Short mmCIF file of C-alpha atoms and ligand atoms in Angstrom, two decimals:
data_model
loop_
_atom_site.label_atom_id
_atom_site.label_comp_id
_atom_site.label_asym_id
_atom_site.label_seq_id
_atom_site.Cartn_x
_atom_site.Cartn_y
_atom_site.Cartn_z
CA MET A 1 29.95 -85.11 41.29
CA THR A 2 29.45 -88.90 41.23
CA VAL A 3 26.15 -90.04 42.63
CA PRO A 4 26.19 -93.65 43.87
CA THR A 5 23.66 -95.96 42.18
CA GLN A 6 20.54 -96.34 44.30
CA ASN A 7 17.08 -97.79 43.98
CA PRO A 8 14.78 -95.34 42.22
CA LEU A 9 12.66 -93.41 44.70
CA SER A 10 9.54 -95.14 43.41
CA ALA A 11 11.01 -98.53 44.38
CA MET A 12 11.99 -97.54 47.94
CA ARG A 13 9.56 -99.33 50.18
CA VAL A 14 9.53 -100.93 53.64
CA ASP A 15 6.78 -103.17 54.95
CA TYR A 16 6.19 -102.28 58.61
CA ARG A 17 5.97 -105.33 60.84
CA SER A 18 7.80 -104.47 64.04
CA GLY A 19 4.86 -103.67 66.30
CA GLU A 20 1.23 -102.89 66.88
CA LEU A 21 -0.72 -100.49 69.07
CA ASP A 22 -4.14 -100.96 70.60
CA VAL A 23 -6.09 -99.13 73.29
CA ASP A 24 -5.58 -101.94 75.80
CA VAL A 25 -1.80 -101.37 75.86
CA LEU A 26 -1.98 -97.58 75.74
CA ALA A 27 -0.93 -95.71 78.91
CA PRO A 28 -3.77 -93.80 80.63
CA THR A 29 -2.36 -90.41 79.60
CA TRP A 30 -0.62 -89.09 76.51
CA HIS A 31 2.46 -87.96 78.46
CA GLU A 32 2.94 -91.37 80.10
CA GLN A 33 2.64 -93.02 76.68
CA LEU A 34 5.11 -90.54 75.18
CA THR A 35 7.50 -91.13 78.09
CA VAL A 36 7.40 -94.89 77.38
CA TRP A 37 7.98 -94.45 73.65
CA LEU A 38 10.80 -91.95 74.23
CA ALA A 39 12.49 -94.45 76.55
CA GLU A 40 12.05 -97.20 73.94
CA ALA A 41 13.49 -94.95 71.21
CA GLN A 42 16.52 -94.30 73.41
CA ALA A 43 16.89 -97.96 74.33
CA ALA A 44 16.73 -98.90 70.64
CA GLY A 45 19.73 -96.62 70.05
CA LEU A 46 17.90 -94.33 67.62
CA PRO A 47 20.01 -91.25 66.85
CA GLU A 48 18.73 -88.07 68.54
CA ALA A 49 15.77 -89.92 70.08
CA ASN A 50 14.46 -86.66 71.58
CA ALA A 51 14.57 -84.78 68.25
CA MET A 52 11.22 -83.53 67.01
CA VAL A 53 10.21 -81.64 63.90
CA LEU A 54 8.57 -78.36 64.87
CA ALA A 55 6.10 -76.84 62.42
CA THR A 56 5.06 -73.20 62.69
CA ALA A 57 3.22 -70.79 60.42
CA ASP A 58 3.29 -67.04 60.00
CA LEU A 59 0.13 -64.95 60.02
CA GLU A 60 -0.37 -65.44 56.26
CA GLY A 61 -0.30 -69.21 56.84
CA HIS A 62 3.15 -69.77 55.29
CA PRO A 63 4.49 -72.88 57.02
CA SER A 64 8.05 -73.67 58.14
CA SER A 65 9.48 -76.72 59.82
CA ARG A 66 12.76 -77.62 61.46
CA THR A 67 14.16 -80.01 64.06
CA VAL A 68 14.49 -79.07 67.73
CA LEU A 69 15.35 -81.17 70.78
CA CYS A 70 12.69 -82.00 73.35
CA LYS A 71 14.19 -81.05 76.71
CA GLY A 72 11.16 -81.34 78.98
CA LEU A 73 8.01 -83.46 79.15
CA ASP A 74 5.23 -83.49 81.72
CA GLU A 75 1.42 -83.42 81.85
CA ARG A 76 1.42 -79.83 80.57
CA GLY A 77 3.38 -80.44 77.38
CA VAL A 78 6.79 -80.66 75.73
CA VAL A 79 9.56 -78.04 76.03
CA PHE A 80 12.35 -77.03 73.67
CA TYR A 81 14.91 -74.23 73.88
CA THR A 82 15.85 -71.75 71.22
CA ASN A 83 16.58 -68.15 70.35
CA TYR A 84 13.61 -65.85 71.01
CA THR A 85 14.54 -63.68 68.01
CA SER A 86 14.64 -66.63 65.57
CA ALA A 87 12.18 -67.13 62.73
CA LYS A 88 10.37 -69.87 64.65
CA SER A 89 9.97 -67.65 67.73
CA HIS A 90 8.53 -64.85 65.57
CA ASP A 91 5.96 -67.32 64.22
CA LEU A 92 5.16 -68.69 67.67
CA ARG A 93 4.71 -65.25 69.25
CA ARG A 94 2.28 -64.25 66.53
CA SER A 95 0.27 -67.42 65.90
CA ARG A 96 0.51 -69.03 69.39
CA PHE A 97 0.06 -72.49 67.83
CA ALA A 98 2.45 -75.18 66.62
CA SER A 99 2.88 -78.88 66.04
CA VAL A 100 5.77 -81.24 66.64
CA THR A 101 6.47 -84.72 65.29
CA PHE A 102 8.90 -87.27 66.70
CA PRO A 103 10.02 -89.31 63.65
CA TRP A 104 11.17 -92.66 64.99
CA TYR A 105 11.63 -94.49 61.67
CA GLY A 106 13.86 -97.15 63.28
CA LEU A 107 10.88 -98.27 65.35
CA GLN A 108 8.34 -97.65 62.57
CA ARG A 109 6.70 -95.08 64.84
CA GLN A 110 5.88 -91.42 65.00
CA VAL A 111 4.18 -89.22 67.58
CA HIS A 112 2.49 -86.00 66.59
CA LEU A 113 1.40 -83.23 68.99
CA ARG A 114 -0.39 -80.00 68.21
CA GLY A 115 -1.66 -77.19 70.36
CA ARG A 116 -1.00 -73.83 71.95
CA VAL A 117 2.46 -72.59 72.81
CA GLU A 118 3.73 -70.43 75.64
CA GLN A 119 7.17 -69.37 76.78
CA ALA A 120 8.68 -71.60 79.46
CA SER A 121 9.40 -69.80 82.73
CA ALA A 122 12.69 -67.96 83.31
CA ALA A 123 13.44 -70.37 86.17
CA GLU A 124 13.08 -73.39 83.85
CA ALA A 125 15.25 -71.76 81.20
CA ASP A 126 17.90 -70.84 83.81
CA ALA A 127 18.01 -74.39 85.11
CA TYR A 128 18.44 -75.89 81.65
CA TRP A 129 20.91 -73.17 80.59
CA ALA A 130 23.13 -74.00 83.58
CA SER A 131 23.30 -77.65 82.44
CA ARG A 132 24.52 -76.79 78.93
CA PRO A 133 28.19 -77.14 77.94
CA ARG A 134 30.11 -73.86 77.94
CA GLY A 135 30.63 -74.07 74.18
CA SER A 136 26.88 -74.23 73.56
CA GLN A 137 26.35 -71.29 75.91
CA LEU A 138 28.94 -69.22 74.01
CA GLY A 139 27.31 -70.23 70.72
CA ALA A 140 23.92 -69.01 71.94
CA TRP A 141 25.45 -65.61 72.72
CA ALA A 142 27.35 -65.44 69.43
CA SER A 143 24.61 -66.41 66.97
CA ALA A 144 21.70 -64.17 66.05
CA GLN A 145 19.76 -67.23 64.92
CA SER A 146 17.96 -66.95 61.56
CA VAL A 147 19.59 -63.71 60.35
CA THR A 148 21.54 -63.68 57.08
CA VAL A 149 25.32 -63.50 57.54
CA HIS A 150 27.89 -62.65 54.90
CA ASP A 151 30.07 -65.73 55.37
CA ARG A 152 31.39 -68.22 57.93
CA ASN A 153 33.96 -65.72 59.19
CA VAL A 154 31.19 -63.57 60.65
CA LEU A 155 30.18 -66.48 62.90
CA ASP A 156 33.75 -67.46 63.81
CA ASP A 157 34.59 -63.85 64.69
CA ALA A 158 31.44 -63.49 66.79
CA LEU A 159 32.30 -66.64 68.73
CA GLU A 160 35.87 -65.47 69.28
CA SER A 161 34.74 -62.10 70.52
CA ILE A 162 32.13 -63.54 72.91
CA THR A 163 34.68 -66.08 74.19
CA ARG A 164 37.01 -63.15 75.04
CA ARG A 165 34.16 -61.24 76.69
CA PHE A 166 33.37 -64.11 79.05
CA ALA A 167 36.97 -65.31 79.52
CA ASP A 168 36.94 -64.37 83.21
CA THR A 169 33.31 -65.31 83.86
CA GLU A 170 32.85 -68.72 85.44
CA ALA A 171 29.07 -69.04 85.07
CA ILE A 172 28.00 -67.50 81.78
CA PRO A 173 24.59 -65.85 82.24
CA ARG A 174 21.62 -66.85 80.07
CA PRO A 175 21.19 -64.37 77.21
CA PRO A 176 17.89 -62.44 77.37
CA HIS A 177 17.16 -63.60 73.81
CA TRP A 178 17.38 -67.32 74.65
CA GLY A 179 14.83 -69.51 76.43
CA GLY A 180 12.18 -72.19 76.20
CA TRP A 181 8.86 -72.73 74.54
CA ARG A 182 6.27 -75.18 75.81
CA LEU A 183 3.77 -76.75 73.44
CA LEU A 184 0.58 -77.59 75.37
CA PRO A 185 -1.10 -80.19 73.19
CA ASP A 186 -4.79 -80.66 72.73
CA GLU A 187 -4.16 -83.58 70.38
CA VAL A 188 -1.46 -86.24 70.60
CA GLU A 189 -1.34 -89.03 68.05
CA PHE A 190 0.65 -92.25 68.42
CA TRP A 191 1.37 -93.98 65.10
CA GLN A 192 2.70 -97.48 64.71
CA GLY A 193 3.43 -98.81 61.23
CA ARG A 194 1.65 -102.05 60.27
CA THR A 195 1.73 -104.28 57.26
CA ASN A 196 -0.19 -103.44 54.04
CA ARG A 197 -0.13 -99.76 55.10
CA MET A 198 -2.90 -100.55 57.60
CA HIS A 199 -1.13 -98.66 60.38
CA ASP A 200 -2.35 -98.09 63.92
CA ARG A 201 -3.22 -94.49 64.77
CA LEU A 202 -4.46 -93.72 68.27
CA ARG A 203 -5.11 -90.10 69.14
CA PHE A 204 -5.63 -88.52 72.56
CA VAL A 205 -8.04 -85.62 72.09
CA GLY A 206 -8.29 -83.08 74.89
CA ASN A 207 -11.34 -81.11 75.94
CA ARG A 208 -10.18 -77.64 76.98
CA ASP A 209 -13.33 -76.93 79.03
CA ASP A 210 -13.32 -79.85 81.42
CA ARG A 211 -9.65 -80.86 80.83
CA THR A 212 -10.58 -84.47 80.08
CA TRP A 213 -9.07 -86.61 77.34
CA ARG A 214 -10.57 -89.30 75.12
CA VAL A 215 -8.84 -91.68 72.74
CA VAL A 216 -9.97 -92.18 69.16
CA ARG A 217 -8.66 -94.50 66.44
CA LEU A 218 -8.03 -93.05 62.99
CA ALA A 219 -7.88 -94.76 59.65
CA PRO A 220 -4.34 -94.92 58.35
C1 FMN B 301 19.05 -82.80 65.40
C2 FMN B 301 18.83 -81.31 65.46
C3 FMN B 301 18.51 -80.72 66.67
C4 FMN B 301 18.29 -79.35 66.75
N1 FMN B 301 17.92 -78.81 67.95
C5 FMN B 301 17.65 -77.49 68.02
C6 FMN B 301 17.14 -76.94 69.24
O1 FMN B 301 16.89 -77.64 70.24
N2 FMN B 301 16.91 -75.60 69.26
C7 FMN B 301 17.13 -74.79 68.17
O2 FMN B 301 16.91 -73.58 68.27
N3 FMN B 301 17.57 -75.30 67.01
C8 FMN B 301 17.83 -76.62 66.90
N4 FMN B 301 18.26 -77.16 65.71
C9 FMN B 301 18.43 -76.25 64.54
C10 FMN B 301 17.04 -75.97 63.94
O3 FMN B 301 16.60 -77.09 63.18
C11 FMN B 301 16.99 -74.70 63.06
O4 FMN B 301 17.96 -74.76 62.05
C12 FMN B 301 17.23 -73.43 63.89
O5 FMN B 301 16.56 -73.48 65.14
C13 FMN B 301 16.76 -72.19 63.14
O6 FMN B 301 15.37 -72.33 62.84
P1 FMN B 301 14.47 -71.08 62.40
O7 FMN B 301 15.33 -70.16 61.56
O8 FMN B 301 13.34 -71.68 61.65
O9 FMN B 301 14.01 -70.40 63.66
C14 FMN B 301 18.45 -78.54 65.59
C15 FMN B 301 18.75 -79.14 64.36
C16 FMN B 301 18.93 -80.51 64.30
C17 FMN B 301 19.24 -81.15 62.97
#
């Protein structure tokens, strides 16, 4: 295999100069601020602007992370959809906590949320399921996400068989093993890269007792 010549990793470096973030421009709530930054990520043409890296841990503290798509955002939290029998869902059911990070490198930004998780309601999952393309719906039925399979044929055969099963069904029902998770943050940090690695970090910190939020600045 030929590997193209590149800068050594140690020489890869970008000086961040495209923005700044201060409390006087911050929206009053974390979800309004996230809504603004999501819209700006989309407007900037970033690929998969609603992609976020979800970190979970099992009960021994072994961490895992992977990308999921944010499909809902309101004052309660952020929602993504997945298979309830997947590795991530096993972690979430047991630990009840997670974090997600939106990595918007093109804007020299990231947003990090951490907090409790709960399953989204069946009504929410049904509504989002109905909006998905038929191919994605068939895929959700065909794939036992996170299990080991012998080879690609296993997946292709499963898809073919499920496609036959639903050939005469106009509206494919939502599988019982598929639905949403909502992360209800108690911390949300907005990060904007600045020059000399003196980045801006503003964090909304929630108080679970009186449901108020305060904003703190963190050293980069
Ligand atoms: C851009 C992108 C978006 C993804 N979105 C989702 C998603 O919304 N839901 C999901 O279950 N998996 C999604 N995946 C796949 C996951 O990253 C992961 O491979 C899968 O959920 C299995 O994870 P697990 O075995 O840790 O549970 C996405 C992957 C990428 C690269």
